mmCIF file of C-alpha atoms and ligand atoms in Angstrom:
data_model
loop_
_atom_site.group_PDB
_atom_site.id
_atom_site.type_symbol
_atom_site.label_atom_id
_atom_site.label_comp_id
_atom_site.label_asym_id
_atom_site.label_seq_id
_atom_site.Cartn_x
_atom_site.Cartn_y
_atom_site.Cartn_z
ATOM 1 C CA UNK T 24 0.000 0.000 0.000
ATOM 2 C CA UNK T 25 1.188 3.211 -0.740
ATOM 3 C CA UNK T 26 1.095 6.459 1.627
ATOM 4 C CA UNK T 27 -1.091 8.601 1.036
ATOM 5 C CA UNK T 28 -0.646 12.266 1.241
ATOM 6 C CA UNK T 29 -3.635 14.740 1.337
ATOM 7 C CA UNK T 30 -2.599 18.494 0.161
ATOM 8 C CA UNK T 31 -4.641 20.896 1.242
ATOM 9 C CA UNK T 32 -3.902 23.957 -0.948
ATOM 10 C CA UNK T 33 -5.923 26.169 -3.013
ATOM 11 C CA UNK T 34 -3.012 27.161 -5.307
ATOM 12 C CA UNK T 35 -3.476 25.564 -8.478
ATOM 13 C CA UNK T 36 0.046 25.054 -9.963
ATOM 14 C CA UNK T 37 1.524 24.377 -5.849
ATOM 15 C CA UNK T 38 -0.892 21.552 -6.282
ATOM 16 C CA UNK T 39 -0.010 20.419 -9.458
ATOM 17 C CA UNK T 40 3.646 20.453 -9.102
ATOM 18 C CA UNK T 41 3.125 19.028 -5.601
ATOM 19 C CA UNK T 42 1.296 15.635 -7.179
ATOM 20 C CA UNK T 43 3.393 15.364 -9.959
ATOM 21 C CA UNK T 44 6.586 15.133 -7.660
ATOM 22 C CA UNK T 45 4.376 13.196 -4.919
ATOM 23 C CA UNK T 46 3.872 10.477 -7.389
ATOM 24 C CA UNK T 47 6.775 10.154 -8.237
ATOM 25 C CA UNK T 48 7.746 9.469 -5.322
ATOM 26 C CA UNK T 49 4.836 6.604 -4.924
ATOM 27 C CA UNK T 50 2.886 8.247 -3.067
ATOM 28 C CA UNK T 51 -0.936 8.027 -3.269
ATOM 29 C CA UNK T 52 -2.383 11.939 -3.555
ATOM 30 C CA UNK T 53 -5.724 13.437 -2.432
ATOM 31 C CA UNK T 54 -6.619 16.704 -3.355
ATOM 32 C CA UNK T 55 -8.174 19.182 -0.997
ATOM 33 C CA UNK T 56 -9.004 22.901 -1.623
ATOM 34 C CA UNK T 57 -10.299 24.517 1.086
ATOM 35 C CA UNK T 58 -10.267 23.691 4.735
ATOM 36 C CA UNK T 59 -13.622 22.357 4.768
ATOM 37 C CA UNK T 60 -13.076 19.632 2.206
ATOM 38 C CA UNK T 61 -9.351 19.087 3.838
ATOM 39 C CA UNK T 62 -11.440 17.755 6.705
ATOM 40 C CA UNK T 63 -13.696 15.820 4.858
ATOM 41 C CA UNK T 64 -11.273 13.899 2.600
ATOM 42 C CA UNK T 65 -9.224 13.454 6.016
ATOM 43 C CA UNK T 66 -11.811 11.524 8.016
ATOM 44 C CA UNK T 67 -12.819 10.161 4.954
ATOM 45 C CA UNK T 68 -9.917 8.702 3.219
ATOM 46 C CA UNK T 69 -7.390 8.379 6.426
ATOM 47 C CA UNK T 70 -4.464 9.915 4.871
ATOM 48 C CA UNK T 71 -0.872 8.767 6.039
ATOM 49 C CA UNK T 72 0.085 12.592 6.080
ATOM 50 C CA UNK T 73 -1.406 15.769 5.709
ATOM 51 C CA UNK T 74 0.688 18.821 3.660
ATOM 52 C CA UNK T 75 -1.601 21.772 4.928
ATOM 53 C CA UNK T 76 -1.564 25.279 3.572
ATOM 54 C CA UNK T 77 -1.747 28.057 5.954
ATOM 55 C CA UNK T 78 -3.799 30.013 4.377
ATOM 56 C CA UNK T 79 -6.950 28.120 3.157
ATOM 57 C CA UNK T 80 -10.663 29.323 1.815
ATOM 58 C CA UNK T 81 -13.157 28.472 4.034
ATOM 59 C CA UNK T 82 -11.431 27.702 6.949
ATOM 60 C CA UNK T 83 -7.823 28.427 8.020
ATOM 61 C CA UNK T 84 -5.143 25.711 7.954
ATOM 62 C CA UNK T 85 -4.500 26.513 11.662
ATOM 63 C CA UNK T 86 -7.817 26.052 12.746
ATOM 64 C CA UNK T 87 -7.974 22.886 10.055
ATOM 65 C CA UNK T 88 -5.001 21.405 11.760
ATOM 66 C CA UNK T 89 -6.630 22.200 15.380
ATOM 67 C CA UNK T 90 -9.603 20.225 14.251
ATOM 68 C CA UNK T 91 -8.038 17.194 12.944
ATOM 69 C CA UNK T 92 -6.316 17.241 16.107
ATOM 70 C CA UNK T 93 -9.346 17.165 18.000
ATOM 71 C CA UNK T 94 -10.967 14.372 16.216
ATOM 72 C CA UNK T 95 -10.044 11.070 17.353
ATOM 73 C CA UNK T 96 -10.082 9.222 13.641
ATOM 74 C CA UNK T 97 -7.392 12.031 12.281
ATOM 75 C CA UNK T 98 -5.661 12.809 15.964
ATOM 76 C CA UNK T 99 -2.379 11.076 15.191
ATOM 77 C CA UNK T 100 -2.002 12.274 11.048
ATOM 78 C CA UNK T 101 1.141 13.665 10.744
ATOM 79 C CA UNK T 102 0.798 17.544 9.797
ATOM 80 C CA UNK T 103 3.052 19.732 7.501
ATOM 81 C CA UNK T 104 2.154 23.128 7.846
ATOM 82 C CA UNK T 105 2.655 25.575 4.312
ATOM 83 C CA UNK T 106 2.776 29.076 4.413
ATOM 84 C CA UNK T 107 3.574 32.014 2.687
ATOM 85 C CA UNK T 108 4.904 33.982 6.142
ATOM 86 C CA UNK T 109 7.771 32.825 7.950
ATOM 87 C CA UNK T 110 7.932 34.698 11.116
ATOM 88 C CA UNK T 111 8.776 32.853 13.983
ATOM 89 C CA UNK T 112 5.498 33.758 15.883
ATOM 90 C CA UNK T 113 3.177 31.987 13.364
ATOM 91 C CA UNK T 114 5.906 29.314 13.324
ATOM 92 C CA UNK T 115 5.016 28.960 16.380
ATOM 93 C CA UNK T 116 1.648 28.693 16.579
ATOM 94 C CA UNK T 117 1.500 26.221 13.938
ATOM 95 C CA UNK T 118 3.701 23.743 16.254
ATOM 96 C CA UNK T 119 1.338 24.850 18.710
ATOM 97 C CA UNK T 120 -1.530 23.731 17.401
ATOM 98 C CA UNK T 121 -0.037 20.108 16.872
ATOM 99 C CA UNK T 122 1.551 20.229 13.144
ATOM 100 C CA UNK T 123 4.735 18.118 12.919
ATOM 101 C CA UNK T 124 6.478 20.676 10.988
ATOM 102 C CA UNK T 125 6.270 23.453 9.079
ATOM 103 C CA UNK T 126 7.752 24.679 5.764
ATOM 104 C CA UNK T 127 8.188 28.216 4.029
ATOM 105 C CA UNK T 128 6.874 29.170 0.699
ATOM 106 C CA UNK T 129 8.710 28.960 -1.720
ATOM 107 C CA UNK T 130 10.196 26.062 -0.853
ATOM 108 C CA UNK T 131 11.994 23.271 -2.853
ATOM 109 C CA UNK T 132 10.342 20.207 -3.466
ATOM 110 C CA UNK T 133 13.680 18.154 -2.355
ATOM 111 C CA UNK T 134 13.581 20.006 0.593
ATOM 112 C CA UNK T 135 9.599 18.909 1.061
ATOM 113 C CA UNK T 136 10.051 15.335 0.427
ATOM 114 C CA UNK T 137 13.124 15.291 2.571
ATOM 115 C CA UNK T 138 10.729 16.781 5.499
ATOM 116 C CA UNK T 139 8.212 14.195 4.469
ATOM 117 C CA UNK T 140 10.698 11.445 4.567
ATOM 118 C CA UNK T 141 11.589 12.243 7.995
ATOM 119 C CA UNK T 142 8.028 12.857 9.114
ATOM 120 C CA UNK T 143 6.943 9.916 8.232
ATOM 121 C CA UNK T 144 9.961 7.934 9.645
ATOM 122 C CA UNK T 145 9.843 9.187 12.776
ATOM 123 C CA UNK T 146 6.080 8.945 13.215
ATOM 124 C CA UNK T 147 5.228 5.621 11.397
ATOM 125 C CA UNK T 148 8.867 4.103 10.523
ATOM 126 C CA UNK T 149 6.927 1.276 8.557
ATOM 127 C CA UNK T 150 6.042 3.448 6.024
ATOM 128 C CA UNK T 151 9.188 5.219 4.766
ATOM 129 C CA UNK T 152 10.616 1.756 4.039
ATOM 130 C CA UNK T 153 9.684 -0.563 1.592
ATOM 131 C CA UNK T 154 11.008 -3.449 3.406
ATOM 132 C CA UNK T 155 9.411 -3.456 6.852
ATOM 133 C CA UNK T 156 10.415 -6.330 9.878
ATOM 134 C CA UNK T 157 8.915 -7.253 12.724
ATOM 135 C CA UNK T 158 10.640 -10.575 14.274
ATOM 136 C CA UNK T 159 11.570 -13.095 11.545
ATOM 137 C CA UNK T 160 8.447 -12.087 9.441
ATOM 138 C CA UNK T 161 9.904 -9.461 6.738
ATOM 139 C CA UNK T 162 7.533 -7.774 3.963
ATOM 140 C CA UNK T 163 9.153 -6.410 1.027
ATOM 141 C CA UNK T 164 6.207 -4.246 -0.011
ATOM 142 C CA UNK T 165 7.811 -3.290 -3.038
ATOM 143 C CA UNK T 166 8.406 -6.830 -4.604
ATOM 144 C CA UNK T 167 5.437 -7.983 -2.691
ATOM 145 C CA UNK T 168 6.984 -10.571 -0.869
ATOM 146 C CA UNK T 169 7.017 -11.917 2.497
ATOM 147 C CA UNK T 170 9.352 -13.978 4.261
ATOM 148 C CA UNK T 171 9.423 -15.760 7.613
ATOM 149 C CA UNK T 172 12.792 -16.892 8.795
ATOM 150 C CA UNK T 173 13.979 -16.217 5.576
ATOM 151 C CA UNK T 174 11.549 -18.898 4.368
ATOM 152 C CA UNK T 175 9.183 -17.698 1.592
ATOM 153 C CA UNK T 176 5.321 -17.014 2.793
ATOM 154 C CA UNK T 177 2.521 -17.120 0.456
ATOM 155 C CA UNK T 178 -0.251 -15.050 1.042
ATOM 156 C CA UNK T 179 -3.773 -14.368 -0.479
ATOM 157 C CA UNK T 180 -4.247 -10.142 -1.315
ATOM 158 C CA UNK T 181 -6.272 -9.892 1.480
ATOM 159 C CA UNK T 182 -4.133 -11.826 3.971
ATOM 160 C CA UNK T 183 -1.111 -9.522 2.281
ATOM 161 C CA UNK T 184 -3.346 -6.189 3.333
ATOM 162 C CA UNK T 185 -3.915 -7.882 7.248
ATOM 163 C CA UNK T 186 -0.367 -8.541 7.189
ATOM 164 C CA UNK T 187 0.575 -5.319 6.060
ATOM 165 C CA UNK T 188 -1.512 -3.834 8.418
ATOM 166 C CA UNK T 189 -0.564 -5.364 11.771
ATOM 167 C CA UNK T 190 2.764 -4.993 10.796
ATOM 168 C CA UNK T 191 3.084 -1.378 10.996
ATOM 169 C CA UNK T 192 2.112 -1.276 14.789
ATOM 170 C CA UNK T 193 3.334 -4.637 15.871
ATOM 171 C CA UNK T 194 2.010 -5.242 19.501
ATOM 172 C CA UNK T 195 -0.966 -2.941 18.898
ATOM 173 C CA UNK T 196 -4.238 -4.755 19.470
ATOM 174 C CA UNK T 197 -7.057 -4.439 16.636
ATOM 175 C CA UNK T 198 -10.670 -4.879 17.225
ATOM 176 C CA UNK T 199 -12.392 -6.743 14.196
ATOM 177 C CA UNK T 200 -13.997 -4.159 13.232
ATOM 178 C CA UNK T 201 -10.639 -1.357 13.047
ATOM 179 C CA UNK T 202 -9.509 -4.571 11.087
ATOM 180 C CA UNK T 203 -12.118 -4.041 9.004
ATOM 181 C CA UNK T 204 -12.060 -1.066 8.601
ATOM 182 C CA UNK T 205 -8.119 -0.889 7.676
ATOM 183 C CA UNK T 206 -8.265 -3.593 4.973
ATOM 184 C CA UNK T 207 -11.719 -3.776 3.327
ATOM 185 C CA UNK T 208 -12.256 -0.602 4.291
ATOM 186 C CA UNK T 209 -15.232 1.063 5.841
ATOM 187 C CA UNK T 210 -17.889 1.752 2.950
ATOM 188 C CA UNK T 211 -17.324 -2.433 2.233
ATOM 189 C CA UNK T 212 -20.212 -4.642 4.269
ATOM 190 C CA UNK T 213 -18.238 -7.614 5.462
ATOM 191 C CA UNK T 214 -19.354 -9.707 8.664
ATOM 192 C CA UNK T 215 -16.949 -9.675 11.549
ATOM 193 C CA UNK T 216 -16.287 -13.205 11.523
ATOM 194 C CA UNK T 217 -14.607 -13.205 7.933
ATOM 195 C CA UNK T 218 -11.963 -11.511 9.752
ATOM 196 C CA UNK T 219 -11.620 -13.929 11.583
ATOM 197 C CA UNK T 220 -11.549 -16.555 8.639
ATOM 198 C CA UNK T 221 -8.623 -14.255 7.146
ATOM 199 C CA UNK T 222 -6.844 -13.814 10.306
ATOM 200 C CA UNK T 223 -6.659 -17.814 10.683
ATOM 201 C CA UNK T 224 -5.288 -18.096 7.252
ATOM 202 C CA UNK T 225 -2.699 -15.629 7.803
ATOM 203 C CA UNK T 226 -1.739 -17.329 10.899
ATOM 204 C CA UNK T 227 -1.658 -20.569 8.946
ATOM 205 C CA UNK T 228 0.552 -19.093 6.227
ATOM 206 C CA UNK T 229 3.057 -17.554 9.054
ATOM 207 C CA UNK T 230 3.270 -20.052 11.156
ATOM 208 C CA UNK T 231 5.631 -22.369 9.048
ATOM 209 C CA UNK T 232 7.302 -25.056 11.524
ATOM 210 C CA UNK T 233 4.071 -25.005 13.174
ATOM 211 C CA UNK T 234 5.256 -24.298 16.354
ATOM 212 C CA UNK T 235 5.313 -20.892 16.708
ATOM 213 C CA UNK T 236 2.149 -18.773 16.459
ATOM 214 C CA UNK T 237 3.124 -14.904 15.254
ATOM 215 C CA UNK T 238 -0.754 -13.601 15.715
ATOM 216 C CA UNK T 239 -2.039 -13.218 19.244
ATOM 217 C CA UNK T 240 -5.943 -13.128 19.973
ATOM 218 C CA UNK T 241 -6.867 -11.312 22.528
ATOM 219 C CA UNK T 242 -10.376 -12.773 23.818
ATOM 220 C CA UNK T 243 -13.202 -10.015 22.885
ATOM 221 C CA UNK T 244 -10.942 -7.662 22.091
ATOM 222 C CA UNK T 245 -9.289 -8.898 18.660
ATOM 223 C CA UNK T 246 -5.617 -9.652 17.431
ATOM 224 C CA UNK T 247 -2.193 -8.379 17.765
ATOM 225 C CA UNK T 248 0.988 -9.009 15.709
ATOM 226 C CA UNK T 249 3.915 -10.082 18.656
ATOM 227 C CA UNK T 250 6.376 -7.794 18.282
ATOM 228 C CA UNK T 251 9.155 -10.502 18.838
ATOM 229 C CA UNK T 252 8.436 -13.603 17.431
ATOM 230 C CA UNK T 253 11.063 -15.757 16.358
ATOM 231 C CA UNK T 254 10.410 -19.039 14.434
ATOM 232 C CA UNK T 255 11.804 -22.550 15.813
HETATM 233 CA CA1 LIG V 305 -3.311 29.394 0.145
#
């Protein structure tokens, strides 16, 4: 899976160049133009990261950034602030108000994606690599592989998306229905027992000598990925 990024900007050409280097990058882009929409396409599509003009229609990217905040589906987005003015008080307030950092227009796009970068490595280290481990279980997202002890690992798409989900916050705890809601996503009507179908064949797939179970289920509460499981 891709991150996505959502830029909120209402500057045409900023947006433009901003997708056209964001892709090719491989990242996933969703458009926003005011701060209205910003929040809509936030708590609708989840975005990995948020780049967040300062000065938005509608509402302002500060008080944008406040509400995301506030919200507890978009409280943990990472935030890059944008904005024309660079003094040190609005700097300032833009930390304040929770963004992660904050860049100066004009600013060059290697400096942006290096700020991205380290964003995103310091707040979800999973997804600035393409080859994430957790244990002896490594997933090589970008040749789609997974390996267990070095062993190869087969794995349906939608046992690749469960995997690729618990993976990022190994030792987390996910209720069926977050599960749900991270893989088939939350317009999709699945039952919450398929999950469970899809978590057993994962575990299946993983657990290679047979002895040594990866996927904990925690009773009424859902499943975790051990954060140090070693095969054997
Ligand atoms: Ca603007």
């Amino acid at each position: 899976m891709k991150p996505s990024i959502l830029v909120a900007e209402d500057e045409g050409a900023l947006v433009t160049l901003l997708r056209y280097n964001l892709e090719r990058e491989g990242y996933r882009v969703l458009a926003a133009q005011d701060g209205e929409e910003a929040l809509l396409v936030a708590a609708e599509e989840k975005p990995d990261l948020v780049l967040l003009d300062w000065m938005l229609p509608q509402l302002s990217g500060i008080e944008v950034c406040r509400r995301l905040r506030g919200r507890q589906e978009t409280r943990n987005v990472p935030i890059i602030m944008l904005t024309a003015r660079g003094e040190e008080s609005d700097r300032i307030r833009g930390l304040d108000t929770g963004a992660d950092d904050y860049l100066t227009k004009p600013f060059s796009m290697t400096e942006l994606l290096a700020r991205l970068r380290a964003v995103l490595r310091r707040i979800r280290p999973s997804l600035a690599e393409d080859v994430v481990a957790v244990g002896d279980i490594e997933m090589d997202r970008a040749a789609h592989r997974v390996r267990r002890a070095g062993k190869e690992v087969h794995l349906g798409p939608t046992e690749y998306k469960l995997l690729e989900h618990l993976i990022q916050h190994p030792g987390r705890v996910f209720s069926r229905e977050q599960l749900l809601d991270a893989v088939w996503g939350s317009d999709v009507y699945v039952e919450a027992r398929t999950v469970d179908v899809h978590v057993g064949r994962l575990r299946k797939a993983l657990n290679i000598e047979g002895v040594n179970d990866p996927i904990r289920t925690v009773r009424s509460a859902g499943y975790a990925l051990e954060d140090n499981v070693v095969a054997g």
